[in-house]
CSV table of C-alpha atoms in Angstrom, one decimal:
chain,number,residue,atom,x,y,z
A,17,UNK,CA,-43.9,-5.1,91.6
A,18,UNK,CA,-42.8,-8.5,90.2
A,19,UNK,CA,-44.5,-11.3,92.3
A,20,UNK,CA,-42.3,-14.1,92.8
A,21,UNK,CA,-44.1,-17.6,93.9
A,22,UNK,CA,-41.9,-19.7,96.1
A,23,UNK,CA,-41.0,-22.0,93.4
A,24,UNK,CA,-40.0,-19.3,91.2
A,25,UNK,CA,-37.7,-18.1,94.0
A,26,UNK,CA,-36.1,-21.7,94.6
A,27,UNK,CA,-35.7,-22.4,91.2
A,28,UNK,CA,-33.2,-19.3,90.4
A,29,UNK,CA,-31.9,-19.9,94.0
A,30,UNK,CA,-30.8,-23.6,93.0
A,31,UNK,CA,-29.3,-22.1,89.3
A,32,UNK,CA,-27.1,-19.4,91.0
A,33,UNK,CA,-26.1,-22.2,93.9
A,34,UNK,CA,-24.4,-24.4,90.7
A,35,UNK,CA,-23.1,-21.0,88.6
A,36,UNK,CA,-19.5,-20.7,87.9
A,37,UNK,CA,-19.2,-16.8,87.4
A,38,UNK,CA,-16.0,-17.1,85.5
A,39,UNK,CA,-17.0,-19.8,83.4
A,40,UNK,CA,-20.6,-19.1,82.3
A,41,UNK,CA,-19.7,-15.3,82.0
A,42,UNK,CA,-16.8,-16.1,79.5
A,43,UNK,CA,-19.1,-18.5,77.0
A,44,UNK,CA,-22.3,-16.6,77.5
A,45,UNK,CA,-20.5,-13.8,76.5
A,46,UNK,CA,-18.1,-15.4,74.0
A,47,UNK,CA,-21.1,-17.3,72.2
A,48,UNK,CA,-22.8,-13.6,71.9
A,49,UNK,CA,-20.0,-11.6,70.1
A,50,UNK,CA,-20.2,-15.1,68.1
A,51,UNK,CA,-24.0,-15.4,67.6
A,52,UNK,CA,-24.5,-12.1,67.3
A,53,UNK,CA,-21.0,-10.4,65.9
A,54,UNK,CA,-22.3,-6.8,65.7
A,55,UNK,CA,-22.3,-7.3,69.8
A,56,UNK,CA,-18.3,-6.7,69.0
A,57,UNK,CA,-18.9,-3.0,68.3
A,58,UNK,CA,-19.2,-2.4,72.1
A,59,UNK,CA,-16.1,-4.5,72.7
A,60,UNK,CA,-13.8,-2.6,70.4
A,61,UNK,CA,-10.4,-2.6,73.1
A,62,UNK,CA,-10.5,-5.7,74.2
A,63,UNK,CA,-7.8,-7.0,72.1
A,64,UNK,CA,-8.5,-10.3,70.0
A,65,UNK,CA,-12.2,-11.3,68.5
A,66,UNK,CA,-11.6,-13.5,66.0
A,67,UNK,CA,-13.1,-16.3,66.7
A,68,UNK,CA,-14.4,-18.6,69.3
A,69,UNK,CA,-11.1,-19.8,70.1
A,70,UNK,CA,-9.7,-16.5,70.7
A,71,UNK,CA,-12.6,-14.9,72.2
A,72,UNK,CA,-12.8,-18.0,74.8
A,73,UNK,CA,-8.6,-17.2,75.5
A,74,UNK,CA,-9.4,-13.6,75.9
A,75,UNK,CA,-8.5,-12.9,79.6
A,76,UNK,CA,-10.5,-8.7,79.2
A,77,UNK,CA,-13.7,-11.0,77.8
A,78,UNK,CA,-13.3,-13.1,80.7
A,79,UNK,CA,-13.4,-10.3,83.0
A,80,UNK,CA,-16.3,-8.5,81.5
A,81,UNK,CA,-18.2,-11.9,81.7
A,82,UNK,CA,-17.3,-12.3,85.6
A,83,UNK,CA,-18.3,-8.7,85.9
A,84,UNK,CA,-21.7,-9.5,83.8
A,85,UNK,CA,-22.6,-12.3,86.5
A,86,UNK,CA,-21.7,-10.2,89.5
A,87,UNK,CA,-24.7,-7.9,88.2
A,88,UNK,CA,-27.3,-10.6,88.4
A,89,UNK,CA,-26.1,-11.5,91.5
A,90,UNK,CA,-26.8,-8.3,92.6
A,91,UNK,CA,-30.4,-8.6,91.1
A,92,UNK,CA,-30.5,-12.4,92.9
A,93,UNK,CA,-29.5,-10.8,96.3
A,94,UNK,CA,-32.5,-8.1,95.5
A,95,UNK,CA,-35.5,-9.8,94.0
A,96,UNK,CA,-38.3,-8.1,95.1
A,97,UNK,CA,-36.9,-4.6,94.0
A,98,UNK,CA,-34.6,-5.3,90.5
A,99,UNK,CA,-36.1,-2.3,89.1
A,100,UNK,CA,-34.3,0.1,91.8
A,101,UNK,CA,-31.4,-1.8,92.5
A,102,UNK,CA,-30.5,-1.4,89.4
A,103,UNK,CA,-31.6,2.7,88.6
A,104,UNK,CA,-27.0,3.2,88.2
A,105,UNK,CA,-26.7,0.1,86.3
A,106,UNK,CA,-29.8,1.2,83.9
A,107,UNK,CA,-28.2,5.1,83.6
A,108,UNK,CA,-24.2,3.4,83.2
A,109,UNK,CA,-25.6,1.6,80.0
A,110,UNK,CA,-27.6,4.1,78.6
A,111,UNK,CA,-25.7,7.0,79.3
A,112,UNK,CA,-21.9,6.1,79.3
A,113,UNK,CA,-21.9,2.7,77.3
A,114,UNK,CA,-24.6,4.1,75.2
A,115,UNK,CA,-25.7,0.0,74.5
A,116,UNK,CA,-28.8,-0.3,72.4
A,117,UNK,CA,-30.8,-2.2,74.6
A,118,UNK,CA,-32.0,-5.1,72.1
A,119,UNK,CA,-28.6,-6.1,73.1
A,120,UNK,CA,-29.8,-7.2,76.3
A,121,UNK,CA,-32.6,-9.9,75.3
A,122,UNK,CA,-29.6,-11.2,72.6
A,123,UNK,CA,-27.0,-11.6,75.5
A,124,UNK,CA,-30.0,-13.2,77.8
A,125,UNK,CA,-30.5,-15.5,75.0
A,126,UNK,CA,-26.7,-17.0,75.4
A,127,UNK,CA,-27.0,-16.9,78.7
A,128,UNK,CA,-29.7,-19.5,78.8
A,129,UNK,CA,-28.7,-21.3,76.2
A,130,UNK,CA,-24.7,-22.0,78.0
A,131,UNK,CA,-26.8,-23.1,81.4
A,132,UNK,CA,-28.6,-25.4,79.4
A,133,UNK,CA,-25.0,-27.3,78.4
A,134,UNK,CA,-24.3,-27.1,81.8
A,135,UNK,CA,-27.5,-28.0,83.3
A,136,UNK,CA,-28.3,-30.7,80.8
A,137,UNK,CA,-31.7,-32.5,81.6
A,138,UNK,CA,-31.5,-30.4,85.4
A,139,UNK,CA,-32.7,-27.4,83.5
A,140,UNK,CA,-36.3,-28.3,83.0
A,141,UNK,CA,-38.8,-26.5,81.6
A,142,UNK,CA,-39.8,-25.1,84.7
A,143,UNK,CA,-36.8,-23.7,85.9
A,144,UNK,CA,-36.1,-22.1,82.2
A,145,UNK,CA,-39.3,-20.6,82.8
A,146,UNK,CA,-38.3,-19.4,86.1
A,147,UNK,CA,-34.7,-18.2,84.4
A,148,UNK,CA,-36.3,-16.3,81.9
A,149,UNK,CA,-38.4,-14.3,84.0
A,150,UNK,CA,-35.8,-13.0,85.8
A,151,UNK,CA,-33.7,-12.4,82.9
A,152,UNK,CA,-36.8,-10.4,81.4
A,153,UNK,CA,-37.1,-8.8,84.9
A,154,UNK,CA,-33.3,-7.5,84.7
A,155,UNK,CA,-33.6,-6.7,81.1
A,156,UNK,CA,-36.9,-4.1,82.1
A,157,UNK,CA,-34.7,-2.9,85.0
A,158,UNK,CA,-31.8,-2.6,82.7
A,159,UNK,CA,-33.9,0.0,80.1
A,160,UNK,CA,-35.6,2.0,82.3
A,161,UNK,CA,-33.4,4.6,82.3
A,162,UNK,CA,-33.4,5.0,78.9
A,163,UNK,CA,-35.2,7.9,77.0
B,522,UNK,CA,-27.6,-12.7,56.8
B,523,UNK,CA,-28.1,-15.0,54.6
B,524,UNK,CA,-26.7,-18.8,55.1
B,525,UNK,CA,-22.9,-19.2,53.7
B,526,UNK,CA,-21.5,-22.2,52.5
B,527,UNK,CA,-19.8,-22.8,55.8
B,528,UNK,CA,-23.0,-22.2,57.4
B,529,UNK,CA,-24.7,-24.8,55.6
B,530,UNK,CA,-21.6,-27.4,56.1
B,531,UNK,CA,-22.3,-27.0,60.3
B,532,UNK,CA,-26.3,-27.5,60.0
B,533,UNK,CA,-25.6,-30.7,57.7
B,534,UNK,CA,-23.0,-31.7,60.0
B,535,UNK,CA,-24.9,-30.9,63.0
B,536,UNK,CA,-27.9,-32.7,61.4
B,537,UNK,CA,-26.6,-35.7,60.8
B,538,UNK,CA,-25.7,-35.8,64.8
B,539,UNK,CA,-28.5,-34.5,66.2
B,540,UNK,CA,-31.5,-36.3,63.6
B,541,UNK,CA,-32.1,-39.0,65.6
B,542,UNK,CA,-33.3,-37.9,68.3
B,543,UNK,CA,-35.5,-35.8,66.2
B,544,UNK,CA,-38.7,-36.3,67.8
B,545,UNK,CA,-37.8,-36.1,71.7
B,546,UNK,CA,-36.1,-32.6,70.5
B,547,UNK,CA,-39.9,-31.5,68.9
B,548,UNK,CA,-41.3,-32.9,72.1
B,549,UNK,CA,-39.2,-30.9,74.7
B,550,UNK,CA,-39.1,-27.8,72.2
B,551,UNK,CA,-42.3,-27.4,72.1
B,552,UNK,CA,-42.9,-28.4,76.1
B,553,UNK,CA,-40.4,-25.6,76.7
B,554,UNK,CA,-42.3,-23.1,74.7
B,555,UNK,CA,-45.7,-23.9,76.4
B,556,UNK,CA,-44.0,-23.8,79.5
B,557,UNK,CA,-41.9,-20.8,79.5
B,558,UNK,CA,-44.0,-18.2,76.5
B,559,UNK,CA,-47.7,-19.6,78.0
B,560,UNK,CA,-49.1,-17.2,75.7
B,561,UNK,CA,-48.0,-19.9,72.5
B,562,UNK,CA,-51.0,-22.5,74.4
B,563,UNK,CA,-53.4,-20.1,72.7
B,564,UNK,CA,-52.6,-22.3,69.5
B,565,UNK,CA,-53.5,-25.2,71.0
B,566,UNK,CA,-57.1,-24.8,72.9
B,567,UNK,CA,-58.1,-27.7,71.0
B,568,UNK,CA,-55.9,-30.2,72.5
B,569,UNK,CA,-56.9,-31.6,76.1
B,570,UNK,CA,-53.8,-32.1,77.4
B,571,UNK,CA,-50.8,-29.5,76.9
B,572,UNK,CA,-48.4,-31.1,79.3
B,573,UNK,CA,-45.0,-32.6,78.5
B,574,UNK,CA,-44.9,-36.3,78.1
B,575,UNK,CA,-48.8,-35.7,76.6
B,576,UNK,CA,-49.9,-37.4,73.1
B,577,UNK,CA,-50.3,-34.3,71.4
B,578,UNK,CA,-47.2,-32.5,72.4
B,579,UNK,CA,-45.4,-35.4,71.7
B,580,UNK,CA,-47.1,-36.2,68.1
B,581,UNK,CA,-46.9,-32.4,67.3
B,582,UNK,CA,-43.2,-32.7,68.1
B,583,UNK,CA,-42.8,-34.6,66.1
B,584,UNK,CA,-44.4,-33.1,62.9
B,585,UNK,CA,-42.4,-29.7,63.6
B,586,UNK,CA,-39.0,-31.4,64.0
B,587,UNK,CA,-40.3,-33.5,60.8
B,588,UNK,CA,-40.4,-30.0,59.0
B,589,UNK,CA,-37.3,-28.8,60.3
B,590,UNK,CA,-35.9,-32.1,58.7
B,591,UNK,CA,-37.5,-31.3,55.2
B,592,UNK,CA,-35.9,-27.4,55.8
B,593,UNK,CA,-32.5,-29.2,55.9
B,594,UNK,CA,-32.8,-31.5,53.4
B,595,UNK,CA,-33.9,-28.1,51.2
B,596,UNK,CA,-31.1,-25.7,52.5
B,597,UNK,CA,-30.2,-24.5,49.2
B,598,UNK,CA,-33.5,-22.9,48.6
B,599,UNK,CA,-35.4,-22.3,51.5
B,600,UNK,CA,-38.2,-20.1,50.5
B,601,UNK,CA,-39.3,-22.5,47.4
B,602,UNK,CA,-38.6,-25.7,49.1
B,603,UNK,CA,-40.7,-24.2,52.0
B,604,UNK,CA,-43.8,-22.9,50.2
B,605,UNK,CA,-46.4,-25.7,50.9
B,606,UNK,CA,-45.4,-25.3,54.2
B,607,UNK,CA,-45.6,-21.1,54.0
B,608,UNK,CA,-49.3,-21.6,52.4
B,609,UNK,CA,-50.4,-23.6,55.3
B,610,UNK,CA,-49.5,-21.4,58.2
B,611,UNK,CA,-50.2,-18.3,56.4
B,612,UNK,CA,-53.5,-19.6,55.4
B,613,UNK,CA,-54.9,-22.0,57.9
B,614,UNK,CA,-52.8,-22.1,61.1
B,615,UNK,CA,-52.3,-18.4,60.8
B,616,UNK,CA,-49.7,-18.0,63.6
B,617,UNK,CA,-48.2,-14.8,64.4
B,618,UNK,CA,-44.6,-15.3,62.6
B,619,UNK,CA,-43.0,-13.7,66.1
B,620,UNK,CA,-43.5,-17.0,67.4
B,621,UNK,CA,-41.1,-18.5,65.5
B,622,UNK,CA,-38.6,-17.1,67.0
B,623,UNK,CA,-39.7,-18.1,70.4
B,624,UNK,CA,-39.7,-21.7,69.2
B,625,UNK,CA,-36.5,-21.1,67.2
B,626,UNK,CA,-35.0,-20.2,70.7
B,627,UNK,CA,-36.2,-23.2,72.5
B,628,UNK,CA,-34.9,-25.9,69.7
B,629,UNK,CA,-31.5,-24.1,70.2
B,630,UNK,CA,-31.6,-24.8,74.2
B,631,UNK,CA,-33.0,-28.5,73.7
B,632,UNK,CA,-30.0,-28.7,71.6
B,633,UNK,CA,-27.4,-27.3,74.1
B,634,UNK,CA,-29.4,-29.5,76.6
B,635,UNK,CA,-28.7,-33.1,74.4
B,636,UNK,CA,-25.7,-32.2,72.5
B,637,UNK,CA,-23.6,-29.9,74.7
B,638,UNK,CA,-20.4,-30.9,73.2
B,639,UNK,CA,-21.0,-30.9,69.7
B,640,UNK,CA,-23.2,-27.3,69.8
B,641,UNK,CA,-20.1,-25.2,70.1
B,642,UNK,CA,-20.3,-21.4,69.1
B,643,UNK,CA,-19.8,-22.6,65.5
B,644,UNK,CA,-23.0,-24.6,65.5
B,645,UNK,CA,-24.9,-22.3,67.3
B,646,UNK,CA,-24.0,-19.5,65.4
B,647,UNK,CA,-24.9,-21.7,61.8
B,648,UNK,CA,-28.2,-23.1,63.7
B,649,UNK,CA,-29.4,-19.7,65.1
B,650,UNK,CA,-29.1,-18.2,61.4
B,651,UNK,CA,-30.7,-21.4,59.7
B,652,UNK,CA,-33.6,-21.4,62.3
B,653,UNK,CA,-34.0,-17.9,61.0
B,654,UNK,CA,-34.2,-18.4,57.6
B,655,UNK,CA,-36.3,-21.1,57.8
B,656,UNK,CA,-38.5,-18.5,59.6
B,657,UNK,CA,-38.6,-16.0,57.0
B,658,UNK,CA,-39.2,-18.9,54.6
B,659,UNK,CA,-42.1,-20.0,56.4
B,660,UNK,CA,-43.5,-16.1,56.7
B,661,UNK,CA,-43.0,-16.1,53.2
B,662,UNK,CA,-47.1,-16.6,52.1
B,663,UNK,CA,-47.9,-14.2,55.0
B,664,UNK,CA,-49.1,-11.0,52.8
């Protein structure tokens, strides 16, 4: 089981506590499929990927990015057992979106990198560190399911 | 993937805005790493103090962002421009080229941290691809 200290636990609290689902979801999200364009090949009906610009106007990108955030929440809300919360979450990607699951660590990446411009000098070291260990703890959740 | 022309406009550009403050980006870079990948402070058992704000993070900051500078300033041929640089960690340092990724990563979030308006998707797209060939350049020597 992932040991959480009680730092660890405040920092991510205090992240979530400033998130704006909508917001964060779309960039992250946005600066992935820009980053990282083969991303796009899971995206293939939502409408307009041409660039930034269009991928930031893109109201199905938007959604997708709010439902992206809802999912950590859930792993927030859940801590101290990511790995079973998230067994139909593991099986939806691997079985039905069929996503290879480097993609995971890639979207992770833009994740941290958009709370850093919104953080700014708040996102210290420590609390990356604390980020990233829950991201890596939802990413291992994320592929156990996959065989 | 190698770096197009327009990729090598938005570094330059992005350069020239962000060169500066080259040394307190080294400085929380590499503070990030050690903070967040502790397995990087195995590189580092001879220095006595691996905290942020210390002398040798800082001075060590500075010499990677000094590199980075000389990778810029040598965009147009990476791997040659690079090779003193290859010989030395291939030979000497001998670090395990997956951590230049890791580092990679963190100059791209001290970046979003300092310059969040001017490291749109553009830039970041343009930087994450540079950092990477820079990267391979530096692996170049390796075997």
């Amino acid at each position: 089981m992932v040991q959480w200290t009680a730092g660890e636990r405040a920092a991510i609290q205090g992240v979530f506590a400033k998130l704006d689902y909508e917001s964060v979801g779309l960039e992250s999200l946005t600066r992935c499929l820009v980053v990282y364009p083969w991303t796009q090949r899971y995206f293939g009906g939502f409408g307009n990927l041409y660039n930034a610009e269009a991928i930031m106007a893109n109201p199905k990108i938007a959604a997708h990015g709010t439902v992206v955030l809802k999912g950590l929440e859930k792993a927030l809300k859940n801590m101290d057992n990511i790995k079973n919360t998230f067994t139909a979450l593991s099986e939806l990607h691997s079985e039905k979106l069929q996503v290879d699951p480097g993609n995971f660590q890639l979207l992770a990446d833009c994740l941290t990198v958009v709370l850093a411009r919104r953080m700014t000098t708040d996102f210290t070291p420590d609390i990356q560190a604390a980020w990233q260990k829950f991201l890596s703890v939802v990413i291992s959740a994320l592929r156990r399911q996959y065989y | 993937m190698s770096l197009t022309a327009k990729d090598k406009a938005a570094v330059t550009a992005l350069w020239a805005k962000v060169s500066g403050k080259a040394d307190e980006i080294g400085h929380d870079a590499l503070s990030r790493m050690l903070a967040v990948y502790p397995q990087t402070k195995t590189y580092f058992s001879h220095w006595k103090d691996l905290s942020p704000g210390s002398a040798p993070v800082r001075k060590h900051g500075k010499t990677v962002m000094g590199g980075v500078g000389e990778a810029v300033s040598k965009i147009d041929d990476l791997t040659s421009g690079l090779l003193n640089l290859s010989e030395l960690h291939a030979f000497q340092l001998r670090v395990d080229p997956a951590n230049f990724k890791i580092l990679s990563h963190n100059i791209l979030v001290v970046l979003a941290i300092l310059f969040p308006i001017d490291f749109t998707p553009e830039a970041h797209v343009a930087m994450d691809k540079f950092l990477s060939a820079l990267s391979l350049a530096l692996a170049e020597k390796y075997r």
